Amino acid sequence: SIVSPREPNQLIIKRVVALEGDTVVTRLRYKHRSVVVPKGHCWVEGDNADKSMDSNTFGCVPLGLISAICLYIVWPPKRWTRVSVGMPSDRSTIVYPND
């Protein structure tokens, strides 16, 4: 979870998809097509891309706003499961060879 950059009294749960130095191809609603995540920041995205308030809305997030790690979905009870590790199915990782 992170402290919302827009609403400091609110905690939001998002998936970290990039860390400092990584290049992210953003979703269509973001002002730039790609972003290099600056030092001390991360890029977060919600699992519902069309309706999520995430880095595609507010940009890179300072690491200091991370408040916890989510391990389980507990509500509603029929969805109780361990949170999967990895990228959402509609996102991919690009690995560049070292120069």
Coordinates of C-alpha atoms in Angstrom, one line a residue:
S1 CA 0.0 0.0 0.0
I2 CA 1.1 3.6 -0.5
V3 CA 0.0 6.9 0.9
S4 CA -2.0 8.5 -2.0
P5 CA 0.0 11.3 -3.6
R6 CA -3.3 13.1 -4.2
E7 CA -5.0 12.4 -0.8
P8 CA -2.4 12.1 2.0
N9 CA -5.0 10.8 4.4
Q10 CA -5.8 7.9 2.2
L11 CA -4.0 4.6 1.7
I12 CA -4.2 2.9 -1.7
I13 CA -3.1 -0.5 -2.9
K14 CA -1.2 -0.7 -6.2
R15 CA 1.2 -3.0 -7.9
V16 CA 4.8 -1.7 -8.2
V17 CA 5.7 -2.3 -11.9
A18 CA 9.0 -0.3 -12.1
L19 CA 11.8 0.9 -9.9
E20 CA 14.3 3.7 -10.2
G21 CA 16.2 3.6 -13.5
D22 CA 13.5 1.5 -15.3
T23 CA 11.8 2.8 -18.4
V24 CA 8.0 2.4 -18.4
V25 CA 5.8 2.5 -21.4
T26 CA 2.8 4.4 -20.0
R27 CA -0.9 3.9 -20.5
L28 CA -2.6 6.1 -23.1
R29 CA -3.9 8.6 -20.6
Y30 CA -0.5 9.7 -19.3
K31 CA 1.1 12.8 -20.7
H32 CA 4.3 11.1 -22.0
R33 CA 4.5 7.8 -23.9
S34 CA 7.4 6.6 -21.7
V35 CA 9.0 7.5 -18.4
V36 CA 12.4 6.8 -16.9
V37 CA 11.7 6.3 -13.1
P38 CA 13.9 8.7 -11.2
K39 CA 16.1 7.8 -8.2
G40 CA 14.1 7.2 -5.0
H41 CA 10.8 6.6 -6.9
C42 CA 8.7 3.8 -8.3
W43 CA 5.9 3.4 -10.9
V44 CA 2.7 1.9 -9.6
E45 CA -0.4 0.6 -11.4
G46 CA -3.7 -0.8 -10.4
D47 CA -5.0 -4.0 -11.8
N48 CA -8.0 -2.3 -13.5
A49 CA -6.2 -0.2 -16.0
D50 CA -9.2 1.8 -17.3
K51 CA -10.4 2.9 -13.8
S52 CA -7.3 2.9 -11.7
M53 CA -5.9 6.0 -10.0
D54 CA -2.2 5.2 -10.3
S55 CA 1.1 6.5 -11.7
N56 CA -0.6 6.9 -15.1
T57 CA -2.6 9.6 -13.3
F58 CA -0.1 11.1 -10.8
G59 CA 3.3 10.1 -12.1
C60 CA 6.2 8.4 -10.3
V61 CA 5.8 7.8 -6.5
P62 CA 8.5 8.5 -3.9
L63 CA 9.5 5.3 -2.2
G64 CA 8.9 7.0 1.1
L65 CA 5.1 6.8 0.4
I66 CA 5.2 3.0 0.5
S67 CA 3.6 1.9 3.8
A68 CA 3.1 -1.8 3.6
I69 CA 3.2 -4.9 1.4
C70 CA -0.1 -6.7 0.5
L71 CA 0.1 -10.5 0.7
Y72 CA -3.5 -11.6 0.6
I73 CA -6.9 -10.6 -0.8
V74 CA -9.4 -11.1 2.0
W75 CA -12.5 -9.3 0.8
P76 CA -14.9 -10.4 -0.4
P77 CA -14.3 -13.8 1.2
K78 CA -14.9 -15.7 -2.0
R79 CA -11.8 -14.0 -3.4
W80 CA -9.6 -14.9 -0.4
T81 CA -6.2 -15.9 -1.9
R82 CA -2.5 -15.0 -1.9
V83 CA -1.7 -12.0 -4.2
S84 CA 0.2 -13.2 -7.2
V85 CA 3.7 -11.9 -7.8
G86 CA 4.5 -10.7 -11.3
M87 CA 3.4 -8.3 -14.0
P88 CA -0.3 -8.1 -15.0
S89 CA -1.0 -10.1 -18.1
D90 CA -1.4 -7.0 -20.3
R91 CA 2.0 -5.6 -19.3
S92 CA 5.4 -7.0 -20.2
T93 CA 9.0 -6.4 -19.2
I94 CA 11.6 -5.3 -21.6
V95 CA 15.2 -6.2 -20.8
Y96 CA 17.9 -4.2 -22.5
P97 CA 21.4 -5.7 -22.9
N98 CA 24.1 -4.0 -20.8
D99 CA 26.2 -1.5 -22.8

